[in-house]
Short mmCIF file of C-alpha atoms in Angstrom, two decimals:
data_model
loop_
_atom_site.label_atom_id
_atom_site.label_comp_id
_atom_site.label_asym_id
_atom_site.label_seq_id
_atom_site.Cartn_x
_atom_site.Cartn_y
_atom_site.Cartn_z
CA UNK A 6 12.41 6.69 11.64
CA UNK A 7 13.31 3.79 9.98
CA UNK A 8 14.40 1.57 12.70
CA UNK A 9 11.51 2.96 14.30
CA UNK A 10 9.03 2.50 11.59
CA UNK A 11 10.55 -1.64 11.73
CA UNK A 12 10.22 -2.31 15.04
CA UNK A 13 6.40 -0.58 14.49
CA UNK A 14 6.06 -3.67 11.79
CA UNK A 15 6.71 -5.86 14.39
CA UNK A 16 4.43 -4.63 17.32
CA UNK A 17 1.27 -4.03 15.23
CA UNK A 18 0.80 -7.76 14.13
CA UNK A 19 -1.53 -8.96 16.43
CA UNK A 20 -0.50 -12.72 15.80
CA UNK A 21 3.23 -11.95 16.86
CA UNK A 22 0.80 -10.51 20.59
CA UNK A 23 -0.14 -13.92 20.38
CA UNK A 24 2.37 -15.77 20.46
CA UNK A 25 4.09 -13.14 22.85
CA UNK A 26 1.22 -13.67 25.72
CA UNK A 27 1.39 -17.45 25.18
CA UNK A 28 4.48 -17.57 25.11
CA UNK A 29 4.21 -15.61 28.52
CA UNK A 30 1.64 -17.60 30.17
CA UNK A 31 3.75 -21.24 28.59
CA UNK A 32 6.96 -20.27 31.24
CA UNK A 33 4.14 -19.08 34.32
CA UNK A 34 2.40 -21.97 34.52
CA UNK A 35 4.97 -23.60 36.81
CA UNK A 36 5.71 -20.74 39.91
CA UNK A 37 2.14 -18.97 38.62
CA UNK A 38 -0.46 -21.59 37.86
CA UNK A 39 -3.56 -18.93 38.17
CA UNK A 40 -1.31 -15.48 35.84
CA UNK A 41 -0.33 -18.81 33.30
CA UNK A 42 -3.56 -19.66 32.24
CA UNK A 43 -5.29 -15.85 32.17
CA UNK A 44 -2.10 -14.89 29.97
CA UNK A 45 -3.19 -18.48 27.27
CA UNK A 46 -6.88 -17.32 27.91
CA UNK A 47 -5.96 -14.13 26.67
CA UNK A 48 -4.17 -15.08 23.67
CA UNK A 49 -6.86 -17.52 22.60
CA UNK A 50 -9.00 -14.04 22.95
CA UNK A 51 -6.76 -12.37 20.60
CA UNK A 52 -6.59 -14.56 17.64
CA UNK A 53 -10.35 -15.44 18.07
CA UNK A 54 -10.58 -11.08 17.89
CA UNK A 55 -8.20 -10.87 14.94
CA UNK A 56 -10.04 -13.04 12.79
CA UNK A 57 -13.55 -11.29 13.57
CA UNK A 58 -13.82 -8.82 9.71
CA UNK A 59 -16.65 -6.48 11.61
CA UNK A 60 -14.42 -4.13 14.06
CA UNK A 61 -10.86 -4.22 11.69
CA UNK A 62 -13.01 -3.39 8.43
CA UNK A 63 -14.30 -0.24 10.88
CA UNK A 64 -11.70 1.10 11.28
CA UNK A 65 -10.29 0.18 7.77
CA UNK A 66 -13.04 1.81 5.85
CA UNK A 67 -12.78 4.78 7.83
CA UNK A 68 -8.95 5.75 6.89
CA UNK A 69 -10.11 4.43 3.16
CA UNK A 70 -12.83 7.29 2.77
CA UNK A 71 -11.30 10.16 4.52
CA UNK A 72 -9.43 11.61 1.14
CA UNK A 73 -11.56 10.69 -1.68
CA UNK A 74 -10.28 10.77 -4.91
CA UNK A 75 -11.10 13.23 -8.27
CA UNK A 76 -13.96 11.83 -10.53
CA UNK A 77 -11.70 10.56 -13.90
CA UNK A 78 -14.74 9.78 -15.61
CA UNK A 79 -13.02 12.05 -18.72
CA UNK A 80 -9.08 12.44 -19.96
CA UNK A 81 -10.01 15.89 -18.89
CA UNK A 82 -11.03 16.27 -15.62
CA UNK A 83 -7.29 15.27 -15.05
CA UNK A 84 -5.83 18.18 -17.74
CA UNK A 85 -3.85 20.78 -15.08
CA UNK A 86 -2.23 18.52 -12.80
CA UNK A 87 1.79 17.87 -13.82
CA UNK A 88 1.39 13.68 -12.86
CA UNK A 89 0.80 11.22 -10.35
CA UNK A 90 3.71 10.20 -7.63
CA UNK A 91 3.71 6.41 -6.38
CA UNK A 92 4.22 5.28 -3.49
CA UNK A 93 6.34 2.32 -3.65
CA UNK A 94 4.55 -0.13 -1.64
CA UNK A 95 3.19 -2.48 -4.49
CA UNK A 96 6.68 -4.81 -4.91
CA UNK A 97 8.09 -8.54 -4.03
CA UNK A 98 11.85 -8.17 -2.56
CA UNK A 99 14.80 -7.78 -4.72
CA UNK A 100 15.22 -11.59 -4.47
CA UNK A 101 12.31 -12.20 -6.39
CA UNK A 102 12.77 -10.05 -9.61
CA UNK A 103 16.46 -10.73 -10.56
CA UNK A 104 15.12 -13.66 -12.26
CA UNK A 105 15.22 -12.04 -15.35
CA UNK A 106 11.40 -11.70 -16.71
CA UNK A 107 10.10 -12.20 -13.87
CA UNK A 108 7.19 -9.35 -12.41
CA UNK A 109 6.75 -9.50 -8.84
CA UNK A 110 3.98 -7.85 -7.19
CA UNK A 111 2.17 -8.21 -3.78
CA UNK A 112 -1.28 -7.79 -2.01
CA UNK A 113 -1.22 -3.86 -3.61
CA UNK A 114 -0.51 -4.47 -6.74
CA UNK A 115 -3.26 -1.96 -7.87
CA UNK A 116 -0.96 1.27 -7.35
CA UNK A 117 1.40 0.10 -9.91
CA UNK A 118 -1.68 -1.40 -11.97
CA UNK A 119 -3.83 1.79 -11.79
CA UNK A 120 -1.05 4.80 -12.40
CA UNK A 121 0.15 2.54 -16.12
CA UNK A 122 -4.33 3.37 -17.17
CA UNK A 123 -3.73 6.98 -16.03
CA UNK A 124 -0.56 7.15 -18.59
CA UNK A 125 -2.73 5.70 -20.93
CA UNK A 126 -5.38 7.98 -20.87
CA UNK A 127 -3.95 10.89 -19.77
CA UNK A 128 -0.52 11.68 -22.45
CA UNK A 129 0.39 14.86 -20.54
CA UNK A 130 0.82 13.01 -16.97
CA UNK A 131 4.57 12.22 -16.20
CA UNK A 132 5.08 9.78 -13.61
CA UNK A 133 6.88 10.37 -10.22
CA UNK A 134 7.88 6.30 -8.73
CA UNK A 135 9.35 7.38 -5.01
CA UNK A 136 10.52 4.51 -3.26
CA UNK A 137 13.70 3.24 -2.27
CA UNK A 138 15.18 -0.05 0.13
CA UNK A 139 15.33 -1.94 3.44
CA UNK A 140 16.91 -4.59 1.59
CA UNK A 141 20.37 -4.75 3.47
CA UNK A 142 21.55 -7.31 0.43
CA UNK A 143 25.17 -5.30 -1.89
CA UNK A 144 23.22 -5.38 -5.32
CA UNK A 145 20.08 -5.78 -4.37
CA UNK A 146 17.84 -3.60 -6.94
CA UNK A 147 15.80 -1.23 -4.77
CA UNK A 148 11.76 0.32 -4.99
CA UNK A 149 12.68 2.26 -7.97
CA UNK A 150 14.96 -0.15 -9.63
CA UNK A 151 11.68 -2.70 -10.09
CA UNK A 152 9.65 -0.29 -10.81
CA UNK A 153 11.35 0.39 -14.13
CA UNK A 154 11.16 -3.11 -15.03
CA UNK A 155 7.63 -3.35 -14.47
CA UNK A 156 6.93 -0.17 -15.94
CA UNK A 157 9.44 -0.92 -18.96
CA UNK A 158 7.40 -3.96 -19.36
CA UNK A 159 3.79 -2.73 -19.73
CA UNK A 160 5.39 -0.41 -22.67
CA UNK A 161 5.38 3.35 -20.36
CA UNK A 162 7.42 6.10 -21.90
CA UNK A 163 10.66 5.80 -20.53
CA UNK A 164 10.76 10.22 -20.83
CA UNK A 165 8.11 10.51 -18.99
CA UNK A 166 8.41 9.21 -15.57
CA UNK A 167 10.54 10.14 -13.35
CA UNK A 168 12.20 7.38 -9.99
CA UNK A 169 13.24 7.73 -6.92
CA UNK A 170 15.39 5.69 -5.00
CA UNK A 171 16.63 6.71 -2.38
CA UNK A 172 13.53 7.49 0.41
CA UNK A 173 13.15 3.65 3.15
CA UNK A 174 9.70 6.53 5.02
CA UNK A 175 6.56 7.65 3.64
CA UNK A 176 8.30 11.25 5.31
CA UNK A 177 11.61 10.24 3.03
CA UNK A 178 9.50 10.11 0.02
CA UNK A 179 7.91 13.14 0.36
CA UNK A 180 11.23 15.12 0.83
CA UNK A 181 13.17 12.89 -1.14
CA UNK A 182 10.90 13.76 -4.25
CA UNK A 183 11.01 16.82 -4.16
CA UNK A 184 14.69 17.76 -4.69
CA UNK A 185 14.71 15.76 -7.49
CA UNK A 186 15.75 17.71 -10.55
CA UNK A 187 12.49 18.95 -12.96
CA UNK A 188 9.80 18.18 -10.29
CA UNK A 189 8.21 21.15 -8.81
CA UNK A 190 6.12 20.65 -5.51
CA UNK A 191 4.52 23.45 -5.97
CA UNK A 192 1.81 22.43 -9.23
CA UNK A 193 -0.49 20.48 -9.04
CA UNK A 194 0.01 16.78 -8.60
CA UNK A 195 -1.95 13.49 -7.82
CA UNK A 196 -0.95 10.55 -5.04
CA UNK A 197 -1.22 7.22 -5.53
CA UNK A 198 -0.78 4.96 -2.46
CA UNK A 199 -3.55 2.20 -0.65
CA UNK A 200 -6.50 4.44 0.27
CA UNK A 201 -6.34 3.17 3.73
CA UNK A 202 -2.58 4.80 3.93
CA UNK A 203 -3.83 8.15 2.52
CA UNK A 204 -4.35 10.09 5.25
CA UNK A 205 -0.98 9.92 6.85
CA UNK A 206 0.76 10.22 3.38
CA UNK A 207 -1.47 13.20 2.42
CA UNK A 208 -0.61 15.36 5.45
CA UNK A 209 3.01 14.68 4.96
CA UNK A 210 3.24 15.79 1.41
CA UNK A 211 1.08 18.59 2.58
CA UNK A 212 3.49 19.62 5.27
CA UNK A 213 6.67 19.46 2.72
CA UNK A 214 5.15 21.90 0.59
CA UNK A 215 3.54 19.45 -2.03
CA UNK A 216 0.29 20.38 -4.32
CA UNK A 217 -1.52 17.36 -3.86
CA UNK A 218 -4.19 15.66 -4.48
CA UNK A 219 -5.51 11.93 -2.92
CA UNK A 220 -5.89 9.07 -5.73
CA UNK A 221 -6.61 6.37 -3.88
CA UNK A 222 -6.80 2.57 -5.11
CA UNK A 223 -6.38 -0.87 -3.06
CA UNK A 224 -9.78 -0.74 -0.90
CA UNK A 225 -10.46 -3.08 1.11
CA UNK A 226 -13.08 -2.80 2.30
CA UNK A 227 -17.24 -2.63 0.94
CA UNK A 228 -19.38 0.39 1.95
CA UNK A 229 -21.89 -2.85 3.16
CA UNK A 230 -20.37 -4.11 6.64
CA UNK A 231 -19.14 -8.24 6.20
CA UNK A 232 -20.70 -9.23 10.23
CA UNK A 233 -20.63 -12.31 9.82
CA UNK A 234 -16.47 -12.68 7.91
CA UNK A 235 -14.08 -14.31 9.49
CA UNK A 236 -10.73 -15.26 8.63
CA UNK A 237 -7.47 -15.59 11.11
CA UNK A 238 -5.62 -15.61 7.72
CA UNK A 239 -7.16 -11.70 6.38
CA UNK A 240 -8.23 -11.07 9.40
CA UNK A 241 -4.51 -10.84 10.86
CA UNK A 242 -3.63 -8.90 7.64
CA UNK A 243 -5.77 -6.56 8.02
CA UNK A 244 -5.19 -5.57 11.90
CA UNK A 245 -1.37 -5.39 10.54
CA UNK A 246 -2.30 -2.53 8.55
CA UNK A 247 -5.42 -0.60 10.29
CA UNK A 248 -2.69 0.18 13.44
CA UNK A 249 0.29 0.46 11.21
CA UNK A 250 -1.12 3.46 9.46
CA UNK A 251 -3.31 4.48 12.94
CA UNK A 252 -0.33 4.40 15.05
CA UNK A 253 2.46 5.50 12.23
CA UNK A 254 -0.19 8.59 11.62
CA UNK A 255 -0.07 9.68 15.61
CA UNK A 256 3.34 9.10 15.47
CA UNK A 257 3.86 11.30 13.06
CA UNK A 258 1.97 13.73 14.02
CA UNK A 259 4.18 13.73 16.93
CA UNK A 260 7.30 13.60 15.26
CA UNK A 261 5.59 17.63 13.61
CA UNK A 262 5.85 15.96 10.07
CA UNK A 263 2.23 15.78 9.76
#
């Protein structure tokens, strides 16, 4: 499943599609000029569509709004929860952390920042961070290792934090976290991850037997759509993320994991 997840990561990148179409078109030019020309135009069309924000924002917004978080405007509203499960994915690669004193978060940084506030406002909550590492380099810091560096630097009480460092997929997050000493998945827990990732991760955790409530963060769309927004950089990134989540959801469903 881990290898399949990495193949999915490559296959859901619109810029990779455009590159393959362009390369195919150029290779066809000598013998099949018309077909080659059409492939080059198709590559241009993919680039143009990947930059238009409206379609991909609609897909992401639908994912983000499926599982609204509980109202925690008052700390008492979370009094019944044992803790918050934080999924990895917000930390830069291990090499970025190996310089002493360096903290490196990516565009999903809310996954790490929001739990700090939750812990401060709710002294009874525990934090369970789950994330291993797909890096095969010997000595590389796992995501859990990097998360510990971050939470320690934020002053979070180490006695309130549990780390799971072997998982490499959302499915493994759910299964391996439930096996940790002192963790009872039947107690009420919050699940904190990127809002667009919530439909898949929530379904996986519930299938694995967790009593879990969604707490989405890292929203990437607004209620009011932007009809004229265009950016090849952010558009391609959004399409990559949206396709990864939609295809990943159905792949997990076909595999019986949700």
